[in-house]
């Protein structure tokens, strides 16, 4: 039996491997199920998570259309969906099932935020659902940041790092410090709400922190734990270094009054879509008001592999988004 769905263009992962395996294909356009919406995608954010999918670190069925966040317009709504109308501009998390690198994507209506009330370009809106939402969730729900507390963020010039410093400020943090891997990124990171920006290998002289957010892993994770103040909280939410996992002794946590927590946006969004949607609305409102700055660079969908190479190399600052609508018509 043939699939009657219209065809669309999408970047797929046909096999696991290097960035060059990404391929622009024609695939069936998805239809929304109950509680879902279909979105005509304008832009899709490019993220380290999609690199992990492509590398096979995250087990996904092949061929797979990556893409964890998009902006665009509602194409159709599934049964039981209220409050979202066809043609309405939206930002959305598509992280639970992926699909954002395609011209049409489906996702839970709870992970979709209308943009009609906001003066926000669709390119900027596509950069918010993953990194900006994560920043608010990590600091509020996981770290339980309190007013006046000190925060350290690794990879401060990157996509999520650029948002964490600003979100910490909006949530009432006191001292906010970022680390970067090279001197060339220091000035960029300073523009994202940090009081200080230091090189990652200089962390030992930076003092103690109530909250540390680590996306880097490896030696940075051990140094992060050492940098925690008593009752401090380390949030592990990535391993961009690709280093071996770092073992942490439960007895050490016991004796030093420290806490280590993990955060994964995909798992959180699947388990708590309403909470993820609320955080996305918070991020959209902050960006539209100017309280949250997002540095966006747009690449055509055909350059998805180049976006992945730049993310893997650690050379990016701010956020890369892919122009999906420019790939043609459905």
mmCIF file of C-alpha atoms in Angstrom, residues 36-279:
data_model
loop_
_atom_site.group_PDB
_atom_site.id
_atom_site.type_symbol
_atom_site.label_atom_id
_atom_site.label_comp_id
_atom_site.label_asym_id
_atom_site.label_seq_id
_atom_site.Cartn_x
_atom_site.Cartn_y
_atom_site.Cartn_z
ATOM 1 C CA UNK A 36 -1.086 17.293 18.024
ATOM 2 C CA UNK A 37 -0.649 20.009 15.425
ATOM 3 C CA UNK A 38 1.125 20.010 12.074
ATOM 4 C CA UNK A 39 3.320 23.022 11.335
ATOM 5 C CA UNK A 40 4.559 24.383 8.023
ATOM 6 C CA UNK A 41 8.136 24.997 9.097
ATOM 7 C CA UNK A 42 9.767 28.357 8.380
ATOM 8 C CA UNK A 43 12.999 27.892 10.347
ATOM 9 C CA UNK A 44 14.532 25.098 12.404
ATOM 10 C CA UNK A 45 17.160 25.538 15.095
ATOM 11 C CA UNK A 46 20.431 23.617 14.727
ATOM 12 C CA UNK A 47 21.582 22.011 17.965
ATOM 13 C CA UNK A 48 24.162 19.683 19.473
ATOM 14 C CA UNK A 49 21.333 17.227 20.184
ATOM 15 C CA UNK A 50 20.907 16.686 16.449
ATOM 16 C CA UNK A 51 24.628 15.995 16.135
ATOM 17 C CA UNK A 52 24.193 13.244 18.730
ATOM 18 C CA UNK A 53 21.294 11.772 16.750
ATOM 19 C CA UNK A 54 23.420 11.788 13.607
ATOM 20 C CA UNK A 55 26.357 10.145 15.377
ATOM 21 C CA UNK A 56 24.152 7.377 16.732
ATOM 22 C CA UNK A 57 24.759 8.386 20.357
ATOM 23 C CA UNK A 58 20.979 8.641 20.707
ATOM 24 C CA UNK A 59 19.176 5.606 19.344
ATOM 25 C CA UNK A 60 16.709 6.765 16.665
ATOM 26 C CA UNK A 61 15.083 4.775 13.854
ATOM 27 C CA UNK A 62 16.676 5.298 10.437
ATOM 28 C CA UNK A 63 16.087 7.078 8.194
ATOM 29 C CA UNK A 64 15.407 9.852 10.687
ATOM 30 C CA UNK A 65 14.484 13.524 10.232
ATOM 31 C CA UNK A 66 16.240 15.453 13.019
ATOM 32 C CA UNK A 67 15.209 18.853 14.334
ATOM 33 C CA UNK A 68 14.139 19.598 17.910
ATOM 34 C CA UNK A 69 12.722 23.131 17.521
ATOM 35 C CA UNK A 70 10.987 25.169 14.830
ATOM 36 C CA UNK A 71 9.023 28.235 13.969
ATOM 37 C CA UNK A 72 6.352 28.426 11.296
ATOM 38 C CA UNK A 73 2.587 28.437 10.827
ATOM 39 C CA UNK A 74 -0.072 25.965 11.895
ATOM 40 C CA UNK A 75 -0.921 23.711 8.935
ATOM 41 C CA UNK A 76 -3.594 21.547 10.581
ATOM 42 C CA UNK A 77 -4.747 20.473 14.048
ATOM 43 C CA UNK A 78 -5.550 17.037 15.415
ATOM 44 C CA UNK A 79 -8.559 15.930 17.408
ATOM 45 C CA UNK A 80 -8.991 17.615 20.758
ATOM 46 C CA UNK A 81 -6.720 20.585 20.069
ATOM 47 C CA UNK A 82 -8.092 23.955 21.170
ATOM 48 C CA UNK A 83 -6.635 27.448 21.131
ATOM 49 C CA UNK A 84 -4.501 27.009 18.008
ATOM 50 C CA UNK A 85 -5.758 27.944 14.545
ATOM 51 C CA UNK A 86 -4.626 27.139 11.026
ATOM 52 C CA UNK A 87 -2.287 29.814 9.645
ATOM 53 C CA UNK A 88 -1.260 31.106 13.059
ATOM 54 C CA UNK A 89 2.486 31.822 13.516
ATOM 55 C CA UNK A 90 4.048 29.705 16.250
ATOM 56 C CA UNK A 91 7.247 28.581 17.929
ATOM 57 C CA UNK A 92 7.383 24.927 18.905
ATOM 58 C CA UNK A 93 9.443 22.229 20.552
ATOM 59 C CA UNK A 94 9.666 19.183 18.309
ATOM 60 C CA UNK A 95 12.218 17.434 20.495
ATOM 61 C CA UNK A 96 10.124 14.436 21.547
ATOM 62 C CA UNK A 97 9.958 12.877 18.061
ATOM 63 C CA UNK A 98 12.205 15.182 16.000
ATOM 64 C CA UNK A 99 11.292 16.174 12.458
ATOM 65 C CA UNK A 100 12.148 19.874 12.482
ATOM 66 C CA UNK A 101 14.491 19.655 9.474
ATOM 67 C CA UNK A 102 11.444 18.935 7.299
ATOM 68 C CA UNK A 103 8.989 21.294 5.670
ATOM 69 C CA UNK A 104 6.173 19.890 7.812
ATOM 70 C CA UNK A 105 6.468 18.661 11.392
ATOM 71 C CA UNK A 106 4.022 17.415 13.999
ATOM 72 C CA UNK A 107 4.251 17.893 17.753
ATOM 73 C CA UNK A 108 2.110 18.025 20.870
ATOM 74 C CA UNK A 109 -0.080 21.120 21.021
ATOM 75 C CA UNK A 110 1.213 21.648 24.583
ATOM 76 C CA UNK A 111 4.681 22.330 23.157
ATOM 77 C CA UNK A 112 3.472 25.075 20.803
ATOM 78 C CA UNK A 113 3.313 28.811 21.565
ATOM 79 C CA UNK A 114 1.378 31.270 19.342
ATOM 80 C CA UNK A 115 3.343 34.335 18.252
ATOM 81 C CA UNK A 116 0.498 36.667 17.188
ATOM 82 C CA UNK A 117 0.835 38.770 20.331
ATOM 83 C CA UNK A 118 4.598 39.254 19.959
ATOM 84 C CA UNK A 119 6.790 41.370 17.715
ATOM 85 C CA UNK A 120 9.230 38.561 17.003
ATOM 86 C CA UNK A 121 10.700 37.400 13.719
ATOM 87 C CA UNK A 122 10.270 33.743 12.818
ATOM 88 C CA UNK A 123 14.047 33.319 12.508
ATOM 89 C CA UNK A 124 14.515 34.471 16.103
ATOM 90 C CA UNK A 125 11.504 32.454 17.276
ATOM 91 C CA UNK A 126 13.107 29.257 15.964
ATOM 92 C CA UNK A 127 16.114 29.848 18.228
ATOM 93 C CA UNK A 128 14.072 29.908 21.454
ATOM 94 C CA UNK A 129 12.314 26.549 22.035
ATOM 95 C CA UNK A 130 15.404 24.493 22.880
ATOM 96 C CA UNK A 131 18.071 26.701 24.432
ATOM 97 C CA UNK A 132 15.985 29.463 25.997
ATOM 98 C CA UNK A 133 13.368 27.068 27.341
ATOM 99 C CA UNK A 134 16.130 24.882 28.751
ATOM 100 C CA UNK A 135 17.713 27.883 30.485
ATOM 101 C CA UNK A 136 14.556 28.725 32.409
ATOM 102 C CA UNK A 137 13.744 25.092 33.238
ATOM 103 C CA UNK A 138 17.255 24.241 34.429
ATOM 104 C CA UNK A 139 17.624 27.233 36.695
ATOM 105 C CA UNK A 140 14.071 27.276 38.054
ATOM 106 C CA UNK A 141 12.868 23.663 38.131
ATOM 107 C CA UNK A 142 16.164 21.778 38.564
ATOM 108 C CA UNK A 143 18.658 24.101 40.273
ATOM 109 C CA UNK A 144 15.858 25.883 42.186
ATOM 110 C CA UNK A 145 17.801 29.116 41.937
ATOM 111 C CA UNK A 146 17.143 31.589 44.725
ATOM 112 C CA UNK A 147 17.517 35.350 44.656
ATOM 113 C CA UNK A 148 21.094 36.500 45.138
ATOM 114 C CA UNK A 149 22.730 33.121 44.537
ATOM 115 C CA UNK A 150 25.871 32.779 42.437
ATOM 116 C CA UNK A 151 25.821 30.897 39.126
ATOM 117 C CA UNK A 152 28.573 29.474 36.929
ATOM 118 C CA UNK A 153 27.831 28.426 33.340
ATOM 119 C CA UNK A 154 30.201 26.539 31.062
ATOM 120 C CA UNK A 155 30.275 27.164 27.278
ATOM 121 C CA UNK A 156 28.898 30.636 27.940
ATOM 122 C CA UNK A 157 29.147 31.823 24.319
ATOM 123 C CA UNK A 158 27.265 28.864 22.850
ATOM 124 C CA UNK A 159 23.577 28.444 22.113
ATOM 125 C CA UNK A 160 22.304 27.422 25.541
ATOM 126 C CA UNK A 161 25.149 29.158 27.400
ATOM 127 C CA UNK A 162 24.175 32.465 25.810
ATOM 128 C CA UNK A 163 20.704 32.061 27.321
ATOM 129 C CA UNK A 164 21.608 30.723 30.753
ATOM 130 C CA UNK A 165 23.464 33.840 31.855
ATOM 131 C CA UNK A 166 20.554 36.067 30.886
ATOM 132 C CA UNK A 167 17.941 33.757 32.403
ATOM 133 C CA UNK A 168 19.914 33.667 35.650
ATOM 134 C CA UNK A 169 19.764 37.452 35.767
ATOM 135 C CA UNK A 170 16.007 37.470 35.091
ATOM 136 C CA UNK A 171 15.470 34.915 37.858
ATOM 137 C CA UNK A 172 17.336 37.046 40.411
ATOM 138 C CA UNK A 173 20.839 35.583 40.533
ATOM 139 C CA UNK A 174 23.616 37.576 42.158
ATOM 140 C CA UNK A 175 27.047 36.880 40.664
ATOM 141 C CA UNK A 176 26.882 35.221 37.220
ATOM 142 C CA UNK A 177 30.123 33.872 35.727
ATOM 143 C CA UNK A 178 30.665 32.122 32.402
ATOM 144 C CA UNK A 179 33.512 30.007 31.088
ATOM 145 C CA UNK A 180 34.660 29.636 27.478
ATOM 146 C CA UNK A 181 37.187 27.418 25.785
ATOM 147 C CA UNK A 182 39.162 30.093 23.931
ATOM 148 C CA UNK A 183 40.051 33.802 24.383
ATOM 149 C CA UNK A 184 38.249 34.626 21.110
ATOM 150 C CA UNK A 185 34.884 33.893 22.749
ATOM 151 C CA UNK A 186 35.302 36.034 25.868
ATOM 152 C CA UNK A 187 33.891 39.277 24.457
ATOM 153 C CA UNK A 188 30.957 37.501 22.839
ATOM 154 C CA UNK A 189 30.021 35.809 26.094
ATOM 155 C CA UNK A 190 30.215 39.089 28.014
ATOM 156 C CA UNK A 191 27.312 40.348 25.931
ATOM 157 C CA UNK A 192 25.031 37.629 27.284
ATOM 158 C CA UNK A 193 24.515 38.791 30.861
ATOM 159 C CA UNK A 194 27.685 37.567 32.561
ATOM 160 C CA UNK A 195 29.491 39.596 35.226
ATOM 161 C CA UNK A 196 32.726 37.806 34.390
ATOM 162 C CA UNK A 197 33.894 35.474 31.644
ATOM 163 C CA UNK A 198 36.957 33.308 32.200
ATOM 164 C CA UNK A 199 38.775 30.570 30.357
ATOM 165 C CA UNK A 200 37.626 27.133 31.440
ATOM 166 C CA UNK A 201 41.089 26.089 32.633
ATOM 167 C CA UNK A 202 41.167 29.069 35.015
ATOM 168 C CA UNK A 203 38.136 27.920 36.998
ATOM 169 C CA UNK A 204 40.103 26.994 40.111
ATOM 170 C CA UNK A 205 40.652 30.676 40.902
ATOM 171 C CA UNK A 206 37.046 31.815 40.403
ATOM 172 C CA UNK A 207 35.717 31.063 43.881
ATOM 173 C CA UNK A 208 32.660 29.051 44.956
ATOM 174 C CA UNK A 209 29.199 28.936 43.380
ATOM 175 C CA UNK A 210 25.728 27.965 44.492
ATOM 176 C CA UNK A 211 24.803 26.639 41.044
ATOM 177 C CA UNK A 212 27.010 25.293 38.242
ATOM 178 C CA UNK A 213 25.575 24.289 34.858
ATOM 179 C CA UNK A 214 27.850 22.018 32.844
ATOM 180 C CA UNK A 215 27.282 21.089 29.196
ATOM 181 C CA UNK A 216 30.960 20.251 28.595
ATOM 182 C CA UNK A 217 31.717 17.196 30.739
ATOM 183 C CA UNK A 218 35.136 15.620 31.215
ATOM 184 C CA UNK A 219 37.595 17.650 33.319
ATOM 185 C CA UNK A 220 35.083 20.521 33.480
ATOM 186 C CA UNK A 221 32.636 18.318 35.375
ATOM 187 C CA UNK A 222 35.155 17.415 38.072
ATOM 188 C CA UNK A 223 36.241 21.073 38.336
ATOM 189 C CA UNK A 224 32.580 22.106 38.556
ATOM 190 C CA UNK A 225 31.954 19.843 41.510
ATOM 191 C CA UNK A 226 35.028 21.241 43.250
ATOM 192 C CA UNK A 227 33.741 24.790 42.624
ATOM 193 C CA UNK A 228 30.431 24.204 44.415
ATOM 194 C CA UNK A 229 29.805 25.966 47.699
ATOM 195 C CA UNK A 230 28.265 23.939 50.550
ATOM 196 C CA UNK A 231 24.644 23.158 49.556
ATOM 197 C CA UNK A 232 25.624 23.928 45.959
ATOM 198 C CA UNK A 233 23.954 22.220 42.979
ATOM 199 C CA UNK A 234 25.742 20.930 39.876
ATOM 200 C CA UNK A 235 23.493 20.397 36.853
ATOM 201 C CA UNK A 236 24.869 17.995 34.237
ATOM 202 C CA UNK A 237 23.176 18.554 30.884
ATOM 203 C CA UNK A 238 25.631 17.600 28.180
ATOM 204 C CA UNK A 239 29.000 16.180 27.271
ATOM 205 C CA UNK A 240 30.172 18.402 24.447
ATOM 206 C CA UNK A 241 33.784 17.463 25.113
ATOM 207 C CA UNK A 242 33.054 13.857 24.176
ATOM 208 C CA UNK A 243 35.104 12.772 27.197
ATOM 209 C CA UNK A 244 34.575 9.600 29.203
ATOM 210 C CA UNK A 245 31.909 9.814 31.879
ATOM 211 C CA UNK A 246 33.078 11.263 35.184
ATOM 212 C CA UNK A 247 32.365 9.162 38.251
ATOM 213 C CA UNK A 248 31.071 11.088 41.264
ATOM 214 C CA UNK A 249 31.182 9.541 44.722
ATOM 215 C CA UNK A 250 27.931 9.537 46.669
ATOM 216 C CA UNK A 251 30.012 9.612 49.844
ATOM 217 C CA UNK A 252 31.690 12.797 48.640
ATOM 218 C CA UNK A 253 28.287 14.410 48.129
ATOM 219 C CA UNK A 254 27.272 13.269 51.585
ATOM 220 C CA UNK A 255 30.331 14.703 53.321
ATOM 221 C CA UNK A 256 30.359 18.023 51.414
ATOM 222 C CA UNK A 257 26.616 18.837 51.287
ATOM 223 C CA UNK A 258 26.586 19.049 47.498
ATOM 224 C CA UNK A 259 24.021 17.914 44.941
ATOM 225 C CA UNK A 260 24.355 16.674 41.358
ATOM 226 C CA UNK A 261 21.305 16.609 39.084
ATOM 227 C CA UNK A 262 20.784 15.876 35.412
ATOM 228 C CA UNK A 263 18.533 17.560 32.878
ATOM 229 C CA UNK A 264 17.489 16.311 29.455
ATOM 230 C CA UNK A 265 14.981 18.457 27.569
ATOM 231 C CA UNK A 266 13.640 15.609 25.431
ATOM 232 C CA UNK A 267 12.850 13.406 28.415
ATOM 233 C CA UNK A 268 11.400 16.340 30.347
ATOM 234 C CA UNK A 269 9.202 17.446 27.440
ATOM 235 C CA UNK A 270 7.873 13.921 26.954
ATOM 236 C CA UNK A 271 7.049 13.525 30.644
ATOM 237 C CA UNK A 272 5.930 17.085 31.428
ATOM 238 C CA UNK A 273 4.790 18.760 28.171
ATOM 239 C CA UNK A 274 2.651 21.370 29.912
ATOM 240 C CA UNK A 275 5.593 22.533 32.056
ATOM 241 C CA UNK A 276 7.883 22.643 29.024
ATOM 242 C CA UNK A 277 5.258 24.670 27.174
ATOM 243 C CA UNK A 278 5.021 27.161 30.030
ATOM 244 C CA UNK A 279 8.782 27.644 30.014
#
